[in-house]
DNA sequence: TAAAAGTCTTAAACTACTTCATTTTTTTTC
DNA sequence: GAAAAAAAATGAAGTAGTTTAAGACTTTTA
């Protein structure tokens, strides 16, 4: 059976770690909800309890917190084929500290808490899928935060550009600064310096 | 059946997330290897491929990398009831970038790669255990790295002391500096300032 | 398509933290 | 329990990144 593009994308993603029968695929898809957000709209805001975990099928979103001074700190840019959400809030039913805002018109597939739990009962293989997904996320998270340490902002910028050439052109310099962890002014200086080199 | 202290500890830890029968407990324990390291000895060194993932039953260890300048960056202090190792190296069979060194005489239980994989075949419930363990690690990892951002070194020190009062007294100021991400000299200044307040 | 709003650039003054060098104190070792 | 080694304290000079402010450029909106 031919699936629509977004469903095919998520099935391909899941199939990297576990094999699903046609029946299981259909069952899984039935547990998902389609969500669309326009550029500048919020998928989620701080204070809310996360109702869904998301898989992005199209577009780009930024995940960020505001510190005590109201300055944004972007923890990730999520594009097609990425998973996103606030797992802490989703799991513990606590108010989130995060905002997730679309930087482009975006399409996502969400799974609700009820369906997430149901999923493990109905298709226990998904314990394995998520075990591996979380393990890989943990590995890259640890690597990233350990790699970033002891690099200057300029080095972190060069590294980001090298690693995510497709993302760097889709976001503003200001958002990149909030991700790298510096002020937009200093980001501007770095970019003009690096381009001069 | 009465278990020895270290085995009881790891069973209690696992039992927080999944229920095991007596048979499964014995099976699980049979897959573990006891390891002892004396203070200042290495559990693991950069360049090696991680053969085990560990659970600590006694003592304290520091997990760290060396940057290009040879300066250490400590990513965690692991004490009793913590899990440690280098998951990236363990999973991908790649040479590790980490050193794990005992800061006190320590006792651990290790699981080899072969037994780790066997575990999922023999007791599939462990997919669930590790799914939840990794999910929780990811949550606290994300929280930590997001919380640290935008705090000064002094604030991070106060936070560490509040959060890990039991660890702060077991480690040197120098190691704490390597964890907080500053020089030992600046750490010294911060501590004398905070104590004066 | 004009006005408004947001983003980017540049520059000068400032701060958190580093580096280097020296002395004192604590811990380890035989 | 003395000698050696490591850790901690202190101070002066230097640097990566911040803050503030103002003007130029670009995008959004009506």
Coordinates of C-alpha atoms (C1' of nucleotides) in Angstrom, one line a residue:
Chain A
X1 CA 0.0 0.0 0.0
X2 CA 1.3 3.4 -1.0
X3 CA 1.7 5.8 1.9
X4 CA 1.5 9.6 1.8
X5 CA 4.9 11.4 1.8
X6 CA 4.9 12.4 5.5
X7 CA 3.9 8.9 6.6
X8 CA 6.5 7.3 4.4
X9 CA 9.1 9.6 5.9
X10 CA 8.4 8.6 9.5
X11 CA 8.1 4.9 8.6
X12 CA 11.5 5.1 6.9
X13 CA 12.9 6.8 10.0
X14 CA 11.6 4.1 12.3
X15 CA 12.6 1.3 10.0
X16 CA 16.2 2.2 10.4
X17 CA 16.1 0.5 13.8
X18 CA 13.2 -2.0 13.8
X19 CA 11.3 -3.9 11.1
X20 CA 7.5 -3.4 11.0
X21 CA 4.9 -5.5 9.2
X22 CA 2.3 -3.7 7.0
X23 CA -0.2 -4.2 9.8
X24 CA 2.1 -2.6 12.4
X25 CA 2.8 0.3 10.1
X26 CA -0.8 1.1 9.7
X27 CA -1.4 0.7 13.4
X28 CA 1.5 3.0 14.1
X29 CA 0.3 5.7 11.7
X30 CA -3.2 5.5 13.2
X31 CA -1.7 6.7 16.5
X32 CA -0.2 9.8 14.9
X33 CA -1.7 13.3 14.6
X34 CA -0.8 15.7 11.7
X35 CA 0.1 19.2 12.8
X36 CA 0.9 22.3 10.7
X37 CA 2.4 25.5 12.0
X38 CA 3.0 28.6 10.0
X39 CA 6.2 30.6 10.1
X40 CA 6.5 32.5 13.5
X41 CA 3.7 30.4 15.1
X42 CA 4.4 28.4 18.2
X43 CA 4.2 24.7 18.3
X44 CA 4.5 24.9 22.1
X45 CA 5.2 27.6 24.7
X46 CA 6.8 27.7 28.2
X47 CA 4.3 27.1 30.9
X48 CA 2.3 24.6 28.9
X49 CA 2.5 20.8 29.6
X50 CA 3.8 19.1 26.4
X51 CA 1.0 17.0 25.0
X52 CA 2.9 15.6 22.1
X53 CA 6.3 14.4 20.9
X54 CA 6.9 15.4 17.3
X55 CA 8.6 14.2 14.1
X56 CA 9.2 16.9 11.4
X57 CA 8.2 16.1 7.9
X58 CA 8.7 19.5 6.5
X59 CA 10.0 22.9 7.5
X60 CA 12.2 24.2 10.3
X61 CA 11.6 25.1 13.9
X62 CA 13.7 26.5 16.8
X63 CA 13.6 25.1 20.3
X64 CA 14.6 27.6 22.9
X65 CA 14.3 28.9 26.5
X66 CA 14.4 32.4 27.9
X67 CA 16.8 33.0 30.7
X68 CA 16.1 35.3 33.8
X69 CA 17.1 38.3 31.7
X70 CA 14.7 37.3 28.9
X71 CA 17.5 36.4 26.5
X72 CA 16.8 33.4 24.3
X73 CA 19.0 30.3 24.2
X74 CA 18.3 28.0 21.3
X75 CA 19.0 24.4 22.0
X76 CA 18.3 23.0 18.6
X77 CA 17.1 23.7 15.1
X78 CA 14.7 21.0 14.0
X79 CA 14.3 20.2 10.3
X80 CA 12.8 17.4 8.2
X81 CA 13.5 13.9 9.6
X82 CA 14.3 15.2 13.1
X83 CA 12.4 14.4 16.3
X84 CA 11.6 17.2 18.7
X85 CA 9.5 18.3 21.7
X86 CA 10.1 18.7 25.4
X87 CA 10.6 15.2 26.7
X88 CA 10.9 16.3 30.4
X89 CA 7.6 18.0 30.2
X90 CA 6.0 15.2 28.1
X91 CA 7.1 12.4 30.5
X92 CA 6.6 14.1 33.9
X93 CA 3.6 16.2 33.0
X94 CA 5.4 19.3 34.3
X95 CA 5.1 22.8 32.7
X96 CA 7.7 23.2 30.0
X97 CA 10.5 25.7 30.1
X98 CA 10.7 25.7 26.3
X99 CA 9.3 27.5 23.3
X100 CA 9.1 25.8 20.0
X101 CA 8.5 28.2 17.1
X102 CA 8.4 27.7 13.4
X103 CA 11.0 29.6 11.4
X104 CA 9.4 28.3 8.2
X105 CA 5.9 27.0 7.5
X106 CA 6.2 23.4 8.8
X107 CA 4.4 20.1 8.9
X108 CA 4.8 17.6 11.8
X109 CA 3.5 14.3 13.0
X110 CA 2.8 14.2 16.7
X111 CA 2.2 11.4 19.1
X112 CA 0.2 12.1 22.3
X113 CA 1.1 10.7 25.7
X114 CA -1.8 8.3 25.7
X115 CA -0.8 6.9 22.3
X116 CA 2.9 6.9 23.2
X117 CA 2.1 4.6 26.1
X118 CA -0.3 2.6 24.0
X119 CA 2.3 2.1 21.4
X120 CA 4.5 0.1 23.8
X121 CA 1.6 -2.2 24.6
X122 CA 0.5 -2.7 21.1
X123 CA 3.9 -3.0 19.4
X124 CA 6.5 -3.8 22.0
X125 CA 9.2 -3.5 19.4
X126 CA 8.9 0.3 19.9
X127 CA 10.6 -0.1 23.2
X128 CA 13.6 -1.1 21.2
X129 CA 13.1 1.7 18.7
X130 CA 13.1 4.3 21.4
X131 CA 15.9 2.7 23.4
X132 CA 18.1 3.1 20.3
X133 CA 16.8 6.5 19.4
X134 CA 17.4 7.9 22.9
X135 CA 20.8 6.1 23.1
X136 CA 21.9 7.8 19.8
X137 CA 20.5 11.2 20.9
X138 CA 22.4 10.8 24.2
X139 CA 25.6 10.0 22.3
X140 CA 25.3 13.0 20.0
X141 CA 24.2 15.3 22.8
X142 CA 27.2 14.3 25.0
X143 CA 29.5 14.6 22.1
X144 CA 28.2 18.0 21.2
X145 CA 28.4 19.5 24.6
X146 CA 31.8 18.1 25.2
X147 CA 33.1 19.2 21.8
X148 CA 31.8 22.7 22.3
X149 CA 33.7 23.2 25.5
X150 CA 37.1 24.8 25.1
X151 CA 36.3 26.0 21.6
X152 CA 36.0 29.7 21.0
X153 CA 32.8 31.1 19.6
X154 CA 34.5 31.5 16.2
X155 CA 35.5 27.8 16.2
X156 CA 32.0 26.8 17.2
X157 CA 30.6 28.8 14.3
X158 CA 33.0 27.2 11.8
X159 CA 32.1 23.8 13.1
X160 CA 28.4 24.5 12.9
X161 CA 28.7 25.6 9.3
X162 CA 30.7 22.5 8.4
X163 CA 28.3 20.2 10.2
X164 CA 25.0 21.7 9.1
X165 CA 25.6 23.5 5.8
X166 CA 21.9 23.0 4.9
X167 CA 20.7 24.6 8.1
X168 CA 23.0 27.6 8.2
X169 CA 21.4 29.2 5.2
X170 CA 17.8 28.7 6.5
X171 CA 18.2 30.7 9.8
X172 CA 19.0 34.2 10.8
X173 CA 22.3 35.3 12.2
X174 CA 20.5 36.4 15.3
X175 CA 19.1 32.9 15.9
X176 CA 22.5 31.4 15.1
X177 CA 24.0 33.7 17.8
X178 CA 21.4 32.4 20.3
X179 CA 22.4 28.9 19.4
X180 CA 26.2 29.4 19.5
X181 CA 25.8 31.2 22.8
X182 CA 26.9 34.8 22.0
X183 CA 25.4 38.2 21.3
X184 CA 24.2 39.0 17.8
X185 CA 26.8 41.8 17.7
X186 CA 29.7 39.5 18.3
X187 CA 28.2 36.9 15.8
X188 CA 28.3 39.7 13.2
X189 CA 31.9 40.4 13.9
X190 CA 32.8 36.7 13.7
X191 CA 31.0 36.2 10.4
X192 CA 32.6 39.2 8.8
X193 CA 36.0 38.1 10.1
X194 CA 35.6 34.5 8.9
X195 CA 34.4 35.6 5.5
X196 CA 37.4 37.9 5.1
X197 CA 39.7 34.9 5.7
Chain B
X1 CA 17.7 -15.9 48.0
X2 CA 19.9 -13.3 49.7
X3 CA 22.1 -11.4 47.3
X4 CA 25.5 -9.8 48.0
X5 CA 25.4 -6.0 48.6
X6 CA 26.6 -5.0 45.2
X7 CA 24.2 -7.3 43.4
X8 CA 21.3 -6.1 45.6
X9 CA 22.2 -2.5 44.7
X10 CA 22.0 -3.1 40.9
X11 CA 18.8 -5.1 41.2
X12 CA 17.2 -2.4 43.2
X13 CA 18.3 0.1 40.6
X14 CA 16.9 -1.9 37.7
X15 CA 13.7 -2.6 39.7
X16 CA 12.8 1.0 39.7
X17 CA 11.7 0.6 36.1
X18 CA 11.0 -3.0 35.4
X19 CA 9.9 -6.1 37.5
X20 CA 12.1 -9.1 37.4
X21 CA 11.4 -12.7 38.5
X22 CA 14.0 -14.4 40.7
X23 CA 15.1 -16.4 37.7
X24 CA 15.6 -13.2 35.7
X25 CA 17.5 -11.6 38.5
X26 CA 19.9 -14.5 38.6
X27 CA 20.2 -14.6 34.9
X28 CA 21.0 -10.9 34.8
X29 CA 23.6 -11.1 37.6
X30 CA 25.3 -14.0 35.7
X31 CA 25.9 -11.6 32.8
X32 CA 27.8 -9.0 35.0
X33 CA 31.5 -8.8 35.8
X34 CA 32.9 -7.4 39.0
X35 CA 35.6 -4.8 38.7
X36 CA 37.7 -3.1 41.3
X37 CA 39.9 0.0 40.7
X38 CA 42.1 1.6 43.3
X39 CA 42.3 5.4 43.7
X40 CA 44.2 7.0 40.7
X41 CA 43.9 3.9 38.6
X42 CA 42.1 4.1 35.2
X43 CA 38.9 2.1 34.5
X44 CA 39.4 3.2 30.9
X45 CA 41.6 5.4 28.8
X46 CA 41.3 7.4 25.6
X47 CA 42.3 5.4 22.5
X48 CA 40.8 2.1 23.9
X49 CA 37.5 0.7 22.7
X50 CA 35.1 0.6 25.6
X51 CA 34.5 -3.1 26.4
X52 CA 32.0 -2.6 29.2
X53 CA 29.3 -0.3 30.5
X54 CA 29.4 0.1 34.3
X55 CA 27.3 0.5 37.4
X56 CA 29.1 1.8 40.4
X57 CA 28.5 0.0 43.7
X58 CA 31.1 1.8 45.7
X59 CA 33.5 4.7 45.4
X60 CA 33.9 7.7 43.1
X61 CA 35.3 8.1 39.6
X62 CA 35.8 11.1 37.2
X63 CA 35.0 10.9 33.5
X64 CA 37.0 13.3 31.4
X65 CA 38.5 14.2 28.1
X66 CA 41.7 16.2 27.3
X67 CA 41.4 19.0 24.8
X68 CA 44.0 19.9 22.2
X69 CA 46.0 21.8 24.8
X70 CA 46.0 18.9 27.1
X71 CA 43.6 20.5 29.6
X72 CA 41.1 18.1 31.2
X73 CA 37.3 18.6 31.0
X74 CA 35.4 16.5 33.4
X75 CA 31.9 15.6 32.2
X76 CA 30.7 13.7 35.3
X77 CA 31.6 12.4 38.7
X78 CA 30.2 9.0 39.1
X79 CA 29.4 7.6 42.6
X80 CA 27.5 4.7 44.0
X81 CA 24.2 3.9 42.2
X82 CA 25.3 5.7 39.0
X83 CA 25.9 4.3 35.6
X84 CA 29.0 5.2 33.6
X85 CA 31.1 4.3 30.6
X86 CA 31.6 5.7 27.1
X87 CA 28.4 4.8 25.3
X88 CA 29.6 6.1 21.9
X89 CA 32.7 3.9 22.0
X90 CA 30.8 0.9 23.5
X91 CA 28.1 1.0 20.8
X92 CA 30.1 1.9 17.7
X93 CA 33.3 0.0 18.7
X94 CA 35.3 3.3 18.1
X95 CA 38.3 4.4 20.1
X96 CA 37.1 6.4 23.1
X97 CA 38.0 10.0 23.7
X98 CA 37.5 9.6 27.4
X99 CA 39.5 8.7 30.5
X100 CA 37.7 7.2 33.5
X101 CA 39.8 7.4 36.6
X102 CA 39.0 6.5 40.2
X103 CA 39.3 9.3 42.7
X104 CA 38.6 6.8 45.5
X105 CA 39.0 3.0 45.7
X106 CA 36.0 1.8 43.8
X107 CA 33.9 -1.2 43.0
X108 CA 31.8 -1.6 39.9
X109 CA 29.7 -4.1 37.9
X110 CA 30.4 -4.2 34.2
X111 CA 28.4 -5.6 31.3
X112 CA 30.3 -6.6 28.2
X113 CA 29.0 -5.8 24.7
X114 CA 28.3 -9.4 24.0
X115 CA 26.3 -9.8 27.3
X116 CA 24.5 -6.4 26.7
X117 CA 23.2 -7.7 23.4
X118 CA 22.4 -11.1 24.8
X119 CA 20.5 -9.4 27.6
X120 CA 17.9 -8.0 25.2
X121 CA 17.4 -11.5 23.7
X122 CA 17.1 -13.3 27.0
X123 CA 15.1 -10.7 28.9
X124 CA 13.4 -8.4 26.4
X125 CA 12.1 -6.3 29.3
X126 CA 15.6 -4.8 29.4
X127 CA 14.8 -2.9 26.2
X128 CA 12.3 -1.1 28.4
X129 CA 14.7 -0.6 31.2
X130 CA 17.3 1.0 29.0
X131 CA 14.7 3.0 27.1
X132 CA 13.6 4.6 30.3
X133 CA 17.2 4.9 31.7
X134 CA 18.4 6.7 28.5
X135 CA 15.3 8.8 28.4
X136 CA 15.9 10.0 31.9
X137 CA 19.6 10.6 31.2
X138 CA 18.7 12.6 28.2
X139 CA 16.3 14.7 30.2
X140 CA 18.8 15.5 32.9
X141 CA 21.6 16.0 30.4
X142 CA 19.5 18.5 28.4
X143 CA 18.4 20.2 31.6
X144 CA 22.0 20.5 32.9
X145 CA 23.5 21.9 29.7
X146 CA 20.6 24.3 29.3
X147 CA 20.7 25.4 32.9
X148 CA 24.4 26.0 33.0
X149 CA 24.2 28.4 30.0
X150 CA 24.0 32.1 31.0
X151 CA 25.1 31.4 34.5
X152 CA 28.5 32.7 35.7
X153 CA 31.0 30.3 37.0
X154 CA 30.2 31.5 40.5
X155 CA 26.5 30.7 40.0
X156 CA 27.4 27.2 38.6
X157 CA 29.5 26.5 41.6
X158 CA 26.8 27.4 44.1
X159 CA 24.3 25.3 42.1
X160 CA 26.7 22.3 42.1
X161 CA 27.1 22.6 45.8
X162 CA 23.4 22.7 46.4
X163 CA 22.6 19.9 44.0
X164 CA 25.5 17.5 45.0
X165 CA 26.4 18.3 48.6
X166 CA 27.7 14.7 49.0
X167 CA 30.0 14.9 46.0
X168 CA 31.5 18.4 46.6
X169 CA 33.4 17.1 49.7
X170 CA 34.8 14.0 48.0
X171 CA 36.6 15.8 45.1
X172 CA 39.5 18.2 44.8
X173 CA 39.0 21.9 44.0
X174 CA 41.0 21.3 40.8
X175 CA 38.7 18.6 39.6
X176 CA 35.7 20.7 40.4
X177 CA 37.2 23.5 38.3
X178 CA 37.6 21.1 35.4
X179 CA 33.9 20.2 35.8
X180 CA 32.6 23.7 36.1
X181 CA 34.8 24.7 33.1
X182 CA 37.2 27.3 34.6
X183 CA 40.8 27.4 35.7
X184 CA 41.8 26.1 39.2
X185 CA 43.0 29.6 40.0
X186 CA 39.7 31.2 39.3
X187 CA 37.9 28.3 41.2
X188 CA 40.0 29.1 44.2
X189 CA 39.0 32.8 44.0
X190 CA 35.3 31.9 43.7
X191 CA 35.4 29.6 46.7
X192 CA 37.1 32.1 48.9
X193 CA 34.7 34.7 47.8
X194 CA 31.6 32.5 48.3
X195 CA 32.8 31.4 51.8
X196 CA 33.4 35.1 52.8
X197 CA 29.8 35.9 52.0
Chain C
dT1 C1' 4.6 50.4 -2.6
dA2 C1' 5.3 53.0 1.6
dA3 C1' 5.7 52.6 6.3
dA4 C1' 7.0 49.9 10.1
dA5 C1' 9.5 46.4 12.2
dG6 C1' 13.1 43.6 12.5
dT7 C1' 18.1 42.4 11.3
dC8 C1' 22.9 43.5 10.6
dT9 C1' 27.1 46.4 11.2
dT10 C1' 30.4 49.1 13.6
dA11 C1' 32.8 51.0 17.5
dA12 C1' 34.1 52.3 22.3
dA13 C1' 34.0 51.1 27.1
dC14 C1' 33.5 47.3 30.2
dT15 C1' 33.6 42.5 32.7
dA16 C1' 34.3 37.5 33.5
dC17 C1' 37.7 34.7 33.1
dT18 C1' 42.7 33.3 31.7
dT19 C1' 47.6 33.2 32.0
dC20 C1' 51.8 33.3 34.3
dA21 C1' 54.6 33.5 38.3
dT22 C1' 55.3 32.9 43.3
dT23 C1' 54.3 31.2 47.9
dT24 C1' 51.9 28.5 51.3
dT25 C1' 49.4 24.4 52.6
dT26 C1' 48.0 19.6 52.2
dT27 C1' 48.6 15.0 50.7
dT28 C1' 51.4 11.1 49.3
dT29 C1' 55.1 8.1 49.5
dC30 C1' 58.9 5.4 51.2
Chain D
dG1 C1' 57.8 11.1 60.0
dA2 C1' 60.8 13.5 56.4
dA3 C1' 61.1 14.5 51.7
dA4 C1' 58.7 14.9 47.5
dA5 C1' 54.7 15.9 45.0
dA6 C1' 50.5 17.8 44.4
dA7 C1' 46.9 21.2 45.5
dA8 C1' 45.5 25.7 46.9
dA9 C1' 46.0 30.8 47.4
dT10 C1' 47.2 35.3 45.7
dG11 C1' 48.2 39.0 42.5
dA12 C1' 49.2 41.5 38.1
dA13 C1' 48.6 41.8 33.3
dG14 C1' 46.0 40.1 29.2
dT15 C1' 41.9 38.4 26.1
dA16 C1' 37.2 36.7 24.5
dG17 C1' 33.0 38.2 24.7
dT18 C1' 29.3 41.9 26.5
dT19 C1' 26.9 46.2 26.6
dT20 C1' 25.2 50.2 24.8
dA21 C1' 24.2 53.1 21.2
dA22 C1' 23.5 54.6 16.6
dG23 C1' 23.0 54.2 11.6
dA24 C1' 22.3 51.1 7.3
dC25 C1' 19.9 47.5 5.3
dT26 C1' 16.1 44.0 4.6
dT27 C1' 11.8 41.9 5.3
dT28 C1' 7.0 42.1 6.5
dT29 C1' 2.6 44.1 6.5
dA30 C1' -1.2 46.8 5.2

